[in-house]
PDB file of C-alpha atoms (C1' of nucleotides) in Angstrom:
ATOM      1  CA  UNK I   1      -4.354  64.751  72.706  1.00  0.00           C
ATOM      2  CA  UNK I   2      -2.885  67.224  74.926  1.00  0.00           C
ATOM      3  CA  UNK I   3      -2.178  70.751  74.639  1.00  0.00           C
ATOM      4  CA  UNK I   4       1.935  70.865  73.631  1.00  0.00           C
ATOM      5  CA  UNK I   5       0.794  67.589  71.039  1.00  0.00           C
ATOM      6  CA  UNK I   6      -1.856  69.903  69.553  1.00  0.00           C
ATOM      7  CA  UNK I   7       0.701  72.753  69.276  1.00  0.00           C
ATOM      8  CA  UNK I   8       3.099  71.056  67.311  1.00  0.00           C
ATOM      9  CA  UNK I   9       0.895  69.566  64.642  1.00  0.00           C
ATOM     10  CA  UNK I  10      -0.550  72.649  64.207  1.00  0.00           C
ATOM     11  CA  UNK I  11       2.183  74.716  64.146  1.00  0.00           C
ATOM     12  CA  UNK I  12       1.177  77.271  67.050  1.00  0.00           C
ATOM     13  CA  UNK I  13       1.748  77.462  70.485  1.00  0.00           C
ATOM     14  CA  UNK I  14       0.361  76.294  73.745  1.00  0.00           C
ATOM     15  CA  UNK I  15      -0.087  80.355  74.388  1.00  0.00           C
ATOM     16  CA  UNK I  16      -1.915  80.695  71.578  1.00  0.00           C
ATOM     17  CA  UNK I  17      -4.229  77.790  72.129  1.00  0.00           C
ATOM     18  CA  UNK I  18      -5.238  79.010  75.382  1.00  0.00           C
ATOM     19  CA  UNK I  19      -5.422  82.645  73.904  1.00  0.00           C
ATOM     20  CA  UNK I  20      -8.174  81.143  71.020  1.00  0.00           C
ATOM     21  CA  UNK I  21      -9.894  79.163  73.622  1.00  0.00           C
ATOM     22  CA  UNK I  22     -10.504  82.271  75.750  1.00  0.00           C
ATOM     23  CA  UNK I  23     -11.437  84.335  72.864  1.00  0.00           C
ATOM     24  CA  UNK I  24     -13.883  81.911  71.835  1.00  0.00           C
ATOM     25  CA  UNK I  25     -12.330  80.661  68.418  1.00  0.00           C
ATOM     26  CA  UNK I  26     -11.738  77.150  70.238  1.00  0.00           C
ATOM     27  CA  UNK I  27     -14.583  75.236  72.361  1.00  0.00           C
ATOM     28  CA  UNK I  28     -13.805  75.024  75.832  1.00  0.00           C
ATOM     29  CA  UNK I  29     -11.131  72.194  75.513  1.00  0.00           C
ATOM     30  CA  UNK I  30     -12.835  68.845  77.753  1.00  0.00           C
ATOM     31  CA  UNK I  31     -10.234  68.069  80.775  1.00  0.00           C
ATOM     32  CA  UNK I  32      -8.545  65.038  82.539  1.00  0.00           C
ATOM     33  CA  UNK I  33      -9.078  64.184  85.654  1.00  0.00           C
ATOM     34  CA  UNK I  34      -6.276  66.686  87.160  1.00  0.00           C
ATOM     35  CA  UNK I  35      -7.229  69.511  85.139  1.00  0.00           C
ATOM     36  CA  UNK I  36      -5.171  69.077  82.010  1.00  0.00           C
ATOM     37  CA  UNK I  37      -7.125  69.894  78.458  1.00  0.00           C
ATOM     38  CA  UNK I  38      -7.823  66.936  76.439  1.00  0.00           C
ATOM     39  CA  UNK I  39      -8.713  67.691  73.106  1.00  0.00           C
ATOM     40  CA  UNK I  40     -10.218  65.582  70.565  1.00  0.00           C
ATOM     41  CA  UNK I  41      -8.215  65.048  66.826  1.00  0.00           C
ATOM     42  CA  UNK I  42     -10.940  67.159  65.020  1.00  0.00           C
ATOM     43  CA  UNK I  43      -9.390  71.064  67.143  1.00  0.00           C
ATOM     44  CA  UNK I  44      -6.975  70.460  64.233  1.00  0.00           C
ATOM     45  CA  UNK I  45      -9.079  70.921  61.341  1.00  0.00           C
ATOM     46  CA  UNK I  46     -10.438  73.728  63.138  1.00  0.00           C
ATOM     47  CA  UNK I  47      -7.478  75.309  63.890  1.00  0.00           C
ATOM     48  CA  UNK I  48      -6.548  74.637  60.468  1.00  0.00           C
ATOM     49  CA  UNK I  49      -9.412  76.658  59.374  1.00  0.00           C
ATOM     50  CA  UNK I  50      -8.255  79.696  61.657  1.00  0.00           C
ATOM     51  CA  UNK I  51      -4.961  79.993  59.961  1.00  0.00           C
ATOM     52  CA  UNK I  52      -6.794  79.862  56.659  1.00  0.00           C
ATOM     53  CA  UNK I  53      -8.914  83.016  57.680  1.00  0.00           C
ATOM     54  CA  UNK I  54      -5.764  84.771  58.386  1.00  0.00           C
ATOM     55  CA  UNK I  55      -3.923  83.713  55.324  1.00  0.00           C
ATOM     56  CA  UNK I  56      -7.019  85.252  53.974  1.00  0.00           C
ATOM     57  CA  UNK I  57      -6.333  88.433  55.271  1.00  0.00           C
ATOM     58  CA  UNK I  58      -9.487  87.917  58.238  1.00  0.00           C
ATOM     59  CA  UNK I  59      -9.219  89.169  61.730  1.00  0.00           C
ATOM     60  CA  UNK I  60      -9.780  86.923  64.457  1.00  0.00           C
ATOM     61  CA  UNK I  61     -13.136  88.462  64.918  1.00  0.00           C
ATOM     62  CA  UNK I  62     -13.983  87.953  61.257  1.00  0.00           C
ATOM     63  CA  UNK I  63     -13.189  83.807  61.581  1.00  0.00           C
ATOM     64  CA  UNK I  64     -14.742  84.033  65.156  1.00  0.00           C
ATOM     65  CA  UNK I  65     -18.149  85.218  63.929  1.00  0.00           C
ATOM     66  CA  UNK I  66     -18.141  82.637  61.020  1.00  0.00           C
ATOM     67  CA  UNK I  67     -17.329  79.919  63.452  1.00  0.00           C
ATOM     68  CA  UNK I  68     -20.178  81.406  65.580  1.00  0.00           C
ATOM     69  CA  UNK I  69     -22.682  81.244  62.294  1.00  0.00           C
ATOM     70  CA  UNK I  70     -21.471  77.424  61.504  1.00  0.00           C
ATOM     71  CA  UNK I  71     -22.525  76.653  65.646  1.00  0.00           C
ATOM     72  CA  UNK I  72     -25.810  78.012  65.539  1.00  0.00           C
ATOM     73  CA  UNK I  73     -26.389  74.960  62.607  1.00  0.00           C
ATOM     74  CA  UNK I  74     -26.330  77.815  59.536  1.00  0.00           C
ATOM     75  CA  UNK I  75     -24.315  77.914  56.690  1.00  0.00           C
ATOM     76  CA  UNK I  76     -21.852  80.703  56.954  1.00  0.00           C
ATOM     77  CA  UNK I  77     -21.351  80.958  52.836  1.00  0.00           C
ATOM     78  CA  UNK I  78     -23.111  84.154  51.919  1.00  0.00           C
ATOM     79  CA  UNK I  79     -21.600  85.366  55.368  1.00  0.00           C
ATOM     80  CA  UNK I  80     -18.292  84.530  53.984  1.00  0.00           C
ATOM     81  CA  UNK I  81     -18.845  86.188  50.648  1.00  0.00           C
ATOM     82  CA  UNK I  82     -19.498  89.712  52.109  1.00  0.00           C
ATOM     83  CA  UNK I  83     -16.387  89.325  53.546  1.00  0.00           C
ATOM     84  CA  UNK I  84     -14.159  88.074  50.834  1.00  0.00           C
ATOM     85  CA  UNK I  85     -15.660  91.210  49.031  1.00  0.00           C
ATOM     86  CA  UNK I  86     -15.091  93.392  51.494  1.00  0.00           C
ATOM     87  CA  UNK I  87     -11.666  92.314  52.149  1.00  0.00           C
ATOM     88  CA  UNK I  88     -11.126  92.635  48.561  1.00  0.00           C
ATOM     89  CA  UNK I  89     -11.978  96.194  47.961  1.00  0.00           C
ATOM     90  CA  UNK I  90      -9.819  96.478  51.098  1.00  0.00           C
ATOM     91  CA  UNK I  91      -6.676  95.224  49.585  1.00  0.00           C
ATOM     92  CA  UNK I  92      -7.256  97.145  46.011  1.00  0.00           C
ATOM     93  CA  UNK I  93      -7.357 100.925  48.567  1.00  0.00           C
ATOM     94  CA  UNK I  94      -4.689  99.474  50.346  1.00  0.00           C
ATOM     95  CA  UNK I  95      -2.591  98.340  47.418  1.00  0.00           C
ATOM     96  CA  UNK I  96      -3.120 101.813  45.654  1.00  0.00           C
ATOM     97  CA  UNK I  97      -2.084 103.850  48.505  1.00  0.00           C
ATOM     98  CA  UNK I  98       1.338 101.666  49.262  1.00  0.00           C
ATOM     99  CA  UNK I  99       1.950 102.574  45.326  1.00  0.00           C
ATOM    100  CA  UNK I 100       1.516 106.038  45.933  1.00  0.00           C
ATOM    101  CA  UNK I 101       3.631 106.039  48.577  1.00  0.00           C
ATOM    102  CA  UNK I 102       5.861 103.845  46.907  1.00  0.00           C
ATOM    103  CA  UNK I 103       6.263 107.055  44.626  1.00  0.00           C
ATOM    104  CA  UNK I 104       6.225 109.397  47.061  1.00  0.00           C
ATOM    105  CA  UNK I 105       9.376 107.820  48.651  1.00  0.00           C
ATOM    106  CA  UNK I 106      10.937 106.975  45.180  1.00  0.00           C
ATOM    107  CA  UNK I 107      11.360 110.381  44.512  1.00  0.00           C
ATOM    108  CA  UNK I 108      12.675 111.430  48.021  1.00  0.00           C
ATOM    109  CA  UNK I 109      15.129 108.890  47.829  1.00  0.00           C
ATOM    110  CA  UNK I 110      15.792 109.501  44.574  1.00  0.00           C
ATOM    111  CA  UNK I 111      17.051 113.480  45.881  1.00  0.00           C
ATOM    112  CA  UNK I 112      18.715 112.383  48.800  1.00  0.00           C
ATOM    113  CA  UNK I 113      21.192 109.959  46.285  1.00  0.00           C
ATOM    114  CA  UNK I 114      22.669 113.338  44.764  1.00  0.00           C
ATOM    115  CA  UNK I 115      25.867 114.007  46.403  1.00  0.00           C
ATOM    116  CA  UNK I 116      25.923 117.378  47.623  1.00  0.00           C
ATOM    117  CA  UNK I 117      25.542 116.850  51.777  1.00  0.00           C
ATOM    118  CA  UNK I 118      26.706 120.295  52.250  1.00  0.00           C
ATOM    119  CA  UNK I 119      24.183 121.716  50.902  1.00  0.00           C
ATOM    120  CA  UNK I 120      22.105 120.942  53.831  1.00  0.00           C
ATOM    121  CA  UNK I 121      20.636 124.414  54.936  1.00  0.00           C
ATOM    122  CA  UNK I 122      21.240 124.732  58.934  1.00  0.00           C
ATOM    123  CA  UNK I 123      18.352 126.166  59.584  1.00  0.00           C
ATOM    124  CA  UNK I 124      15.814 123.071  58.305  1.00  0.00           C
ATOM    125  CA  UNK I 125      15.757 120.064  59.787  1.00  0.00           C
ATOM    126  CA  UNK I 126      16.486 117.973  56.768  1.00  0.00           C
ATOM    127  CA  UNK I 127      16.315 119.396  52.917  1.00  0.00           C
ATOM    128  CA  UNK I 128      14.964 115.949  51.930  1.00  0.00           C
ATOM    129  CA  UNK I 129      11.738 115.381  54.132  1.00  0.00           C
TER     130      UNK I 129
ATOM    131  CA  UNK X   1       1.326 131.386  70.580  1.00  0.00           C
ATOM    132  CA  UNK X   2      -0.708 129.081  73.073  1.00  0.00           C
ATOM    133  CA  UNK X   3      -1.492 125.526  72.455  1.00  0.00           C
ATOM    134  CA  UNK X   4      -5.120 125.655  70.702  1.00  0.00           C
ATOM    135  CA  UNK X   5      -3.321 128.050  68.283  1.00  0.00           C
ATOM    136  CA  UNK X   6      -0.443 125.675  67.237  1.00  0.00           C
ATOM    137  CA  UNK X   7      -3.060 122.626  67.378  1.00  0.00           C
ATOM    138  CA  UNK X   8      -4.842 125.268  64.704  1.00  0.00           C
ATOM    139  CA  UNK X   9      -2.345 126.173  62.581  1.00  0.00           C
ATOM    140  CA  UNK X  10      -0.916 122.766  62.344  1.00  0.00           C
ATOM    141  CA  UNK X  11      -3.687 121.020  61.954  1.00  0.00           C
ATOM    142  CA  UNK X  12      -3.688 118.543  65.138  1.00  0.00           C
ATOM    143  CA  UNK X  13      -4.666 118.540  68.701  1.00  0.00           C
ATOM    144  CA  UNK X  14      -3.651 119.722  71.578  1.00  0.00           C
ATOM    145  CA  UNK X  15      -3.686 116.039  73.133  1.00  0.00           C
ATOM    146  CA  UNK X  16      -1.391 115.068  69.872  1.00  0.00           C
ATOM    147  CA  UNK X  17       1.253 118.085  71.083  1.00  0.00           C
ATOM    148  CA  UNK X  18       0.869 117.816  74.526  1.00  0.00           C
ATOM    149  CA  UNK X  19       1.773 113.779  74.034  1.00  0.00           C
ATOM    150  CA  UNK X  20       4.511 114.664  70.836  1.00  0.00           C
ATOM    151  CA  UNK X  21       6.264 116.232  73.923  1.00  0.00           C
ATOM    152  CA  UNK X  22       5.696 113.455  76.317  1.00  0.00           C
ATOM    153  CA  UNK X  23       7.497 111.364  73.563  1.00  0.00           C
ATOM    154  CA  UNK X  24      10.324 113.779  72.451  1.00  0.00           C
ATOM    155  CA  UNK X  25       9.352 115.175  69.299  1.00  0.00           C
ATOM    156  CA  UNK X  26       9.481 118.261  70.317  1.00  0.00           C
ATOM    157  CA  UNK X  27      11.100 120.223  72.857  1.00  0.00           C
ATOM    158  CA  UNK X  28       9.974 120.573  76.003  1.00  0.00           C
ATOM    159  CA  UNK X  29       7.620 124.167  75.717  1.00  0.00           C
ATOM    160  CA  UNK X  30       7.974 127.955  77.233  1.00  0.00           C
ATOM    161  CA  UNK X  31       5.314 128.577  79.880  1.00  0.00           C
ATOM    162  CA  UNK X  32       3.964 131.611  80.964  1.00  0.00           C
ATOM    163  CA  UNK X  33       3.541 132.292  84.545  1.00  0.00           C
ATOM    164  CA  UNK X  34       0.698 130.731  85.079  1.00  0.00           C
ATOM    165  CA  UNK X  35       1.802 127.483  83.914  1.00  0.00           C
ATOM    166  CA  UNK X  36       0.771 127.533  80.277  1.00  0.00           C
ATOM    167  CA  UNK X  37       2.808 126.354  77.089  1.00  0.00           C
ATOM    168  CA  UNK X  38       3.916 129.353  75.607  1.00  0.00           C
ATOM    169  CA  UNK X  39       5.438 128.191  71.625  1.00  0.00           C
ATOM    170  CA  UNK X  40       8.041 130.077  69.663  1.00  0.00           C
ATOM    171  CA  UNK X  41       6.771 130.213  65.673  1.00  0.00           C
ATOM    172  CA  UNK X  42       9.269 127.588  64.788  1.00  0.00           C
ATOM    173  CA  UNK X  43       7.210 125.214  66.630  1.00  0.00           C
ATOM    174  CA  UNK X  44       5.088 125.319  63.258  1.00  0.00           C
ATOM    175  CA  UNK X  45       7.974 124.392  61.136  1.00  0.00           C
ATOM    176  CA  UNK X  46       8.885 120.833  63.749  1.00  0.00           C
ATOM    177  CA  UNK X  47       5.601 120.089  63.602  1.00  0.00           C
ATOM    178  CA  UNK X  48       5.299 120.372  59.601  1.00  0.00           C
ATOM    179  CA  UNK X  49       8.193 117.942  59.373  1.00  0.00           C
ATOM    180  CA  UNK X  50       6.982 115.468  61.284  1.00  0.00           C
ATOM    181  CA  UNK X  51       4.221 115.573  59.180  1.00  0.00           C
ATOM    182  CA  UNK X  52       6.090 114.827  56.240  1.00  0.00           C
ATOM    183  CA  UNK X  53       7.994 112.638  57.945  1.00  0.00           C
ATOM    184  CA  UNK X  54       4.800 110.502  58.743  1.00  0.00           C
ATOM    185  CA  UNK X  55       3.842 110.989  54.846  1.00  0.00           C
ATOM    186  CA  UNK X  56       6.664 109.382  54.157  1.00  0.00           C
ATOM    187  CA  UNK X  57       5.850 106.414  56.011  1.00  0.00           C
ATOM    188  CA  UNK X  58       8.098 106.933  59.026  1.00  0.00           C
ATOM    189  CA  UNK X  59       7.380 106.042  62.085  1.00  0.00           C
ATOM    190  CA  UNK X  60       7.209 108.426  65.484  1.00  0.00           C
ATOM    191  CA  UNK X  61      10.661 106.791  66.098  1.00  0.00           C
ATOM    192  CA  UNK X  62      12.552 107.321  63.388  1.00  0.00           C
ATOM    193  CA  UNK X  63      11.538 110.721  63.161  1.00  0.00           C
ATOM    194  CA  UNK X  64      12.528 111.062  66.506  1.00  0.00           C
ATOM    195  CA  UNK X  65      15.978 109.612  65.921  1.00  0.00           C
ATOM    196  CA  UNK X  66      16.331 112.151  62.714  1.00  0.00           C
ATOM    197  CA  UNK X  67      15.124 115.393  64.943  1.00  0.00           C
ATOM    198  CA  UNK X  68      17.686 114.141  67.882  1.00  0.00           C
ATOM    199  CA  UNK X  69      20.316 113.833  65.588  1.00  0.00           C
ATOM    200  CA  UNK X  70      19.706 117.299  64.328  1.00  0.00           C
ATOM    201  CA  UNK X  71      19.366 118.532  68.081  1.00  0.00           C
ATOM    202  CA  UNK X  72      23.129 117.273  67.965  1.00  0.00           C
ATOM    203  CA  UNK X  73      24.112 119.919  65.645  1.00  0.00           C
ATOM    204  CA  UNK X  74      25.043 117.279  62.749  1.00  0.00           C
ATOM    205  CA  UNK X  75      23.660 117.101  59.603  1.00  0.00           C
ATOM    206  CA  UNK X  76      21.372 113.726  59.459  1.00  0.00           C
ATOM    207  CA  UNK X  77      21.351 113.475  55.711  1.00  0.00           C
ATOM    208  CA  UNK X  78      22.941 110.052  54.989  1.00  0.00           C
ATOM    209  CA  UNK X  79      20.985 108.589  58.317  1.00  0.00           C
ATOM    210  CA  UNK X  80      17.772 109.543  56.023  1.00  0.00           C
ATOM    211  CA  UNK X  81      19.094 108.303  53.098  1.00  0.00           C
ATOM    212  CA  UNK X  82      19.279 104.643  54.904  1.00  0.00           C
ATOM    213  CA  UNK X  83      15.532 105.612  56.160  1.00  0.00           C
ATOM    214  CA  UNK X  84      14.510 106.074  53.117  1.00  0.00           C
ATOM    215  CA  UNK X  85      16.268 103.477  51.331  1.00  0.00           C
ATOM    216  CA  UNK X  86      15.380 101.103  53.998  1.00  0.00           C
ATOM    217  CA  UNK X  87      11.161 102.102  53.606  1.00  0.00           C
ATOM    218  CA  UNK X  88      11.315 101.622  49.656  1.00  0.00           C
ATOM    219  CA  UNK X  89      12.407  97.879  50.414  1.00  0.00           C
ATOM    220  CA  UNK X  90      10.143  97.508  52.645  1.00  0.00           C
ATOM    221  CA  UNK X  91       7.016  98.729  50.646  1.00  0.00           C
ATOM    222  CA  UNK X  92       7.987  96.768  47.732  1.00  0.00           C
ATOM    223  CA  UNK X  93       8.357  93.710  50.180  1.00  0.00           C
ATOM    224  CA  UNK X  94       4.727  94.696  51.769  1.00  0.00           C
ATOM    225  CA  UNK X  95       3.544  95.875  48.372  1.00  0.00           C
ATOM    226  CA  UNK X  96       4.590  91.691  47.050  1.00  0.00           C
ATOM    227  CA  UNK X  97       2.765  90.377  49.235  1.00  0.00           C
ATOM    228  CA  UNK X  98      -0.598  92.801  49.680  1.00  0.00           C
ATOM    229  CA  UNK X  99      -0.552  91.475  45.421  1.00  0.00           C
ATOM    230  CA  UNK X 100       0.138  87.687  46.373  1.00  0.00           C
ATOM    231  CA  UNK X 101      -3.213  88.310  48.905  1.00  0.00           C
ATOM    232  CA  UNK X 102      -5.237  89.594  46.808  1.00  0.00           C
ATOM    233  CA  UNK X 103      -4.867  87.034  43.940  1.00  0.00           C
ATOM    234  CA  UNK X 104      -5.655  84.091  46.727  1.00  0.00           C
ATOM    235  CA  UNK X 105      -8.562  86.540  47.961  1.00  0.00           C
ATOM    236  CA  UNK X 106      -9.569  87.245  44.232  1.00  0.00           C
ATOM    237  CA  UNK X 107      -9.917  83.141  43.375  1.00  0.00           C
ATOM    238  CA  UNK X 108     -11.685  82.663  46.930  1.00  0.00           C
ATOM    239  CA  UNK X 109     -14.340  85.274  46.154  1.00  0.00           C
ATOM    240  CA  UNK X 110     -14.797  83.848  42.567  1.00  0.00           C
ATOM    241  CA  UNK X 111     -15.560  80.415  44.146  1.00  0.00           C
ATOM    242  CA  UNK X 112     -17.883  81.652  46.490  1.00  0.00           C
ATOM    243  CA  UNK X 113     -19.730  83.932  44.097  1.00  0.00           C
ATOM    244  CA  UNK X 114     -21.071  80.285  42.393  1.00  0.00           C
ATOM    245  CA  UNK X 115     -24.298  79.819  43.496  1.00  0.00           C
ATOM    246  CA  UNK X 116     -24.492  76.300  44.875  1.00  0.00           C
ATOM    247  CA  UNK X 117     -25.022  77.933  48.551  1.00  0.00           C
ATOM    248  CA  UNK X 118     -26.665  73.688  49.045  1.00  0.00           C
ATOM    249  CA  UNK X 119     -23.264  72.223  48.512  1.00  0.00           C
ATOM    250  CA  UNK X 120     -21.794  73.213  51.479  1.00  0.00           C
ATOM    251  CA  UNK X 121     -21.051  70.006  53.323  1.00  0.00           C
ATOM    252  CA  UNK X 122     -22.244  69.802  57.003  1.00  0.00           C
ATOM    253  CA  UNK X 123     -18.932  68.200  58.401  1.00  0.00           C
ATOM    254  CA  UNK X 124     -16.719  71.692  57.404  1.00  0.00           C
ATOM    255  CA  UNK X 125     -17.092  74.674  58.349  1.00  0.00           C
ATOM    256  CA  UNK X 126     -17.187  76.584  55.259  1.00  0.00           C
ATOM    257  CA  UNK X 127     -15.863  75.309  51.793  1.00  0.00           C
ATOM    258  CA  UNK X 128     -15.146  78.739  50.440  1.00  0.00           C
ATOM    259  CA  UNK X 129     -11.988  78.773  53.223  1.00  0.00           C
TER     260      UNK X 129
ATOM    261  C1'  DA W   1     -18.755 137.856  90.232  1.00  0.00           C
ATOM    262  C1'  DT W   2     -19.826 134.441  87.360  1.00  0.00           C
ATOM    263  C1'  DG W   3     -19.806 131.644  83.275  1.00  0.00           C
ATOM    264  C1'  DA W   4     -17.658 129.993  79.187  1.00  0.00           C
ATOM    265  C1'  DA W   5     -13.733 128.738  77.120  1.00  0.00           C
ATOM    266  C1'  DC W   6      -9.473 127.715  77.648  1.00  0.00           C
ATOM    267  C1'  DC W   7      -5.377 125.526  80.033  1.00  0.00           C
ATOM    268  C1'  DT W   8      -2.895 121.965  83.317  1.00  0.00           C
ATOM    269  C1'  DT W   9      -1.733 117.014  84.997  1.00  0.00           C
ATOM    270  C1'  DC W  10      -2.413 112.209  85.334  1.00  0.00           C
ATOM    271  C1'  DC W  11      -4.446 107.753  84.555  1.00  0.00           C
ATOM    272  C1'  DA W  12      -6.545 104.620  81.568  1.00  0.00           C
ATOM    273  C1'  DG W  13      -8.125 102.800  77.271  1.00  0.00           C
ATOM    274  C1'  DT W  14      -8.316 101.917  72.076  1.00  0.00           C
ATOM    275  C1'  DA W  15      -7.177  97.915  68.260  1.00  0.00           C
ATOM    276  C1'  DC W  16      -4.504  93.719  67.106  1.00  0.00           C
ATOM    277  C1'  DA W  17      -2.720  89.145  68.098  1.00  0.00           C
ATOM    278  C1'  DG W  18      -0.543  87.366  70.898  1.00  0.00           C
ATOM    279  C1'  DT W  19       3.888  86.841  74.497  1.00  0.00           C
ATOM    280  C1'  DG W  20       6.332  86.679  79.137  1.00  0.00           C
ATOM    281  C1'  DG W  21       6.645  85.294  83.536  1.00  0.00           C
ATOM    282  C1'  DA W  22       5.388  83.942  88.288  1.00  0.00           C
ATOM    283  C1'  DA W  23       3.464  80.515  91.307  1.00  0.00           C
ATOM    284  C1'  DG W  24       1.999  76.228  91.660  1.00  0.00           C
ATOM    285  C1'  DG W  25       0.200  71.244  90.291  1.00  0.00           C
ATOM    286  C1'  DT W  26       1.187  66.612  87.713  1.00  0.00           C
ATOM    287  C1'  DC W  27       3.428  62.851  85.444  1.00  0.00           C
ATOM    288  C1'  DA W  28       6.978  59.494  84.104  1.00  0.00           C
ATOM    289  C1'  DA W  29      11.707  57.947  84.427  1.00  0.00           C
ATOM    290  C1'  DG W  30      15.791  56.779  87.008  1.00  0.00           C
TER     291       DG W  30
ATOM    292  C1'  DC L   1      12.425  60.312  96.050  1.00  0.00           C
ATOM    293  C1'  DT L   2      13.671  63.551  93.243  1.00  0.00           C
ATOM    294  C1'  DT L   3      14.403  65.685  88.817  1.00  0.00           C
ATOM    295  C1'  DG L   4      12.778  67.545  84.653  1.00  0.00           C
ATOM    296  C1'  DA L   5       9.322  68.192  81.496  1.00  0.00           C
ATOM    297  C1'  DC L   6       5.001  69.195  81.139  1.00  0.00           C
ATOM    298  C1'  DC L   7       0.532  71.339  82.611  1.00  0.00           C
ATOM    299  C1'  DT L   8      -2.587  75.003  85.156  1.00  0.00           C
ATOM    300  C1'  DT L   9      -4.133  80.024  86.198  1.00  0.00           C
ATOM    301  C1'  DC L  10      -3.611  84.889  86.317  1.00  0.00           C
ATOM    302  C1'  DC L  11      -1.731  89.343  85.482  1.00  0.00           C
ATOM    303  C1'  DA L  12       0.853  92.276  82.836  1.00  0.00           C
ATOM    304  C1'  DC L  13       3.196  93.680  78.807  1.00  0.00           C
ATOM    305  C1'  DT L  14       4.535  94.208  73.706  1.00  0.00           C
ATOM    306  C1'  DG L  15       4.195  98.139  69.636  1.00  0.00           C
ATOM    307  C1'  DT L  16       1.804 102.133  67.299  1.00  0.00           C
ATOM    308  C1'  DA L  17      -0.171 106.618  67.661  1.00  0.00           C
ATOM    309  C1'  DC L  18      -2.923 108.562  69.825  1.00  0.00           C
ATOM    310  C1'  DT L  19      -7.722 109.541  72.504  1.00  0.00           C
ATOM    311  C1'  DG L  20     -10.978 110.072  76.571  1.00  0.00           C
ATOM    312  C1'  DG L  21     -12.020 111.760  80.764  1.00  0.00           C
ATOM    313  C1'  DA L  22     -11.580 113.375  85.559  1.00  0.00           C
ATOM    314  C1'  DA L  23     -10.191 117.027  88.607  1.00  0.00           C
ATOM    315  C1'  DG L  24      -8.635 121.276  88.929  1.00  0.00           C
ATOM    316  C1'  DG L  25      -6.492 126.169  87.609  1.00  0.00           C
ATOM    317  C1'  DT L  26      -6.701 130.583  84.461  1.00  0.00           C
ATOM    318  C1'  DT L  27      -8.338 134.180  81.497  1.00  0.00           C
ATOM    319  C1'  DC L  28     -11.606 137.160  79.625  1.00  0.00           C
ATOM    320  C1'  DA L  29     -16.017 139.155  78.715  1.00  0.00           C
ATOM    321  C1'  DT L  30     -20.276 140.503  80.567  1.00  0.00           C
TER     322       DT L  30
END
DNA sequence: ATGAACCTTCCAGTACAGTGGAAGGTCAAG
DNA sequence: CTTGACCTTCCACTGTACTGGAAGGTTCAT
């Protein structure tokens, strides 16, 4: 399989392949004679399991060092539940503060519906921030 | 009022000023003879808004564009307005999805917190993802 | 007069996940 | 034999909001 094939099933692009392999999420792809990567069908499970991580909210460097654990031979699971934990107090601080904010600019918005634009005093930038 | 004194007052730095400047949010400073900024009071007052303006959830830019449009001489009520309408949709889109996240983090985590840590098959690289 | 504490400019780097483009090599079809 | 589609490397850039540090000038107290 060559690199644009790999692309397509997968749903990336050849940039991106190239970007993975040199931040280690990919093996070193093996090469035809002239130089062209030649990868084997299992990069797309792989792969596969990259986009997972990020549909799970991971960083690269979060699925990177998993995918480093699985090479040295161990099992990455209670690896992977620190960070599914983590992630998920994560998202509830996260969530919490967007509603907050959510409020905050409810409110704002809220004032700046009222129809009175002359009452803007010269002097402040805007009566509404 | 010299620099350290505004970064005081206003709570930032005087890198942060010194590069709000570089960027255009605020006007280019008095110096005394010797080459140092030299701030008016009202300084303060900018500075607070942007402030708010980043409470809000606006970015540099768009504060920018509101100050500018101010520096005009008109009134940039109704261009806030759209800001602000504009950032509620877009927290309730990002708000949406941070949910839809956590509920697919939420049933990962469950899964892995089952302790069959034997189970994980050798040929994947983790089951949990 | 000297040392600390301030100020100046400019360049470079941070994190994140890629993307863009130049310069050149390779492969298959017509 | 040439054209077009593909592949290679390498360097630089995107956006966001700063931050770090070097090299040098100024101000003030002792």
């Amino acid at each position: 399989m060559k690199i644009g094939q790999v692309a397509e099933t997968t749903g990336t692009t050849t940039k991106t392949l190239r970007f993975y392999e040199a931040e280690g999420l990919l093996p070193p792809a093996g090469r035809t004679a002239s130089g062209y990567r030649d990868y084997s069908e299992d990069i797309v499970g792989r792969i596969a399991f990259i986009h997972r991580g990020q549909a799970a909210g991971l960083t690269l460097a979060q699925i990177r060092q998993i995918l480093k654990i699985r090479e040295l031979g161990q099992t990455p699971c209670s690896h992977v539940r620190d960070l599914l934990g983590q992630r998920l107090t994560e998202l509830d601080a996260q969530i919490t503060e967007l509603l907050a904010l959510r409020e905050t600019i409810s409110q704002l918005s809220a004032q700046a519906a009222e129809p009175e634009p002359e009452a803007c005093p010269a002097d402040e930038v805007c009566r509404y921030l």
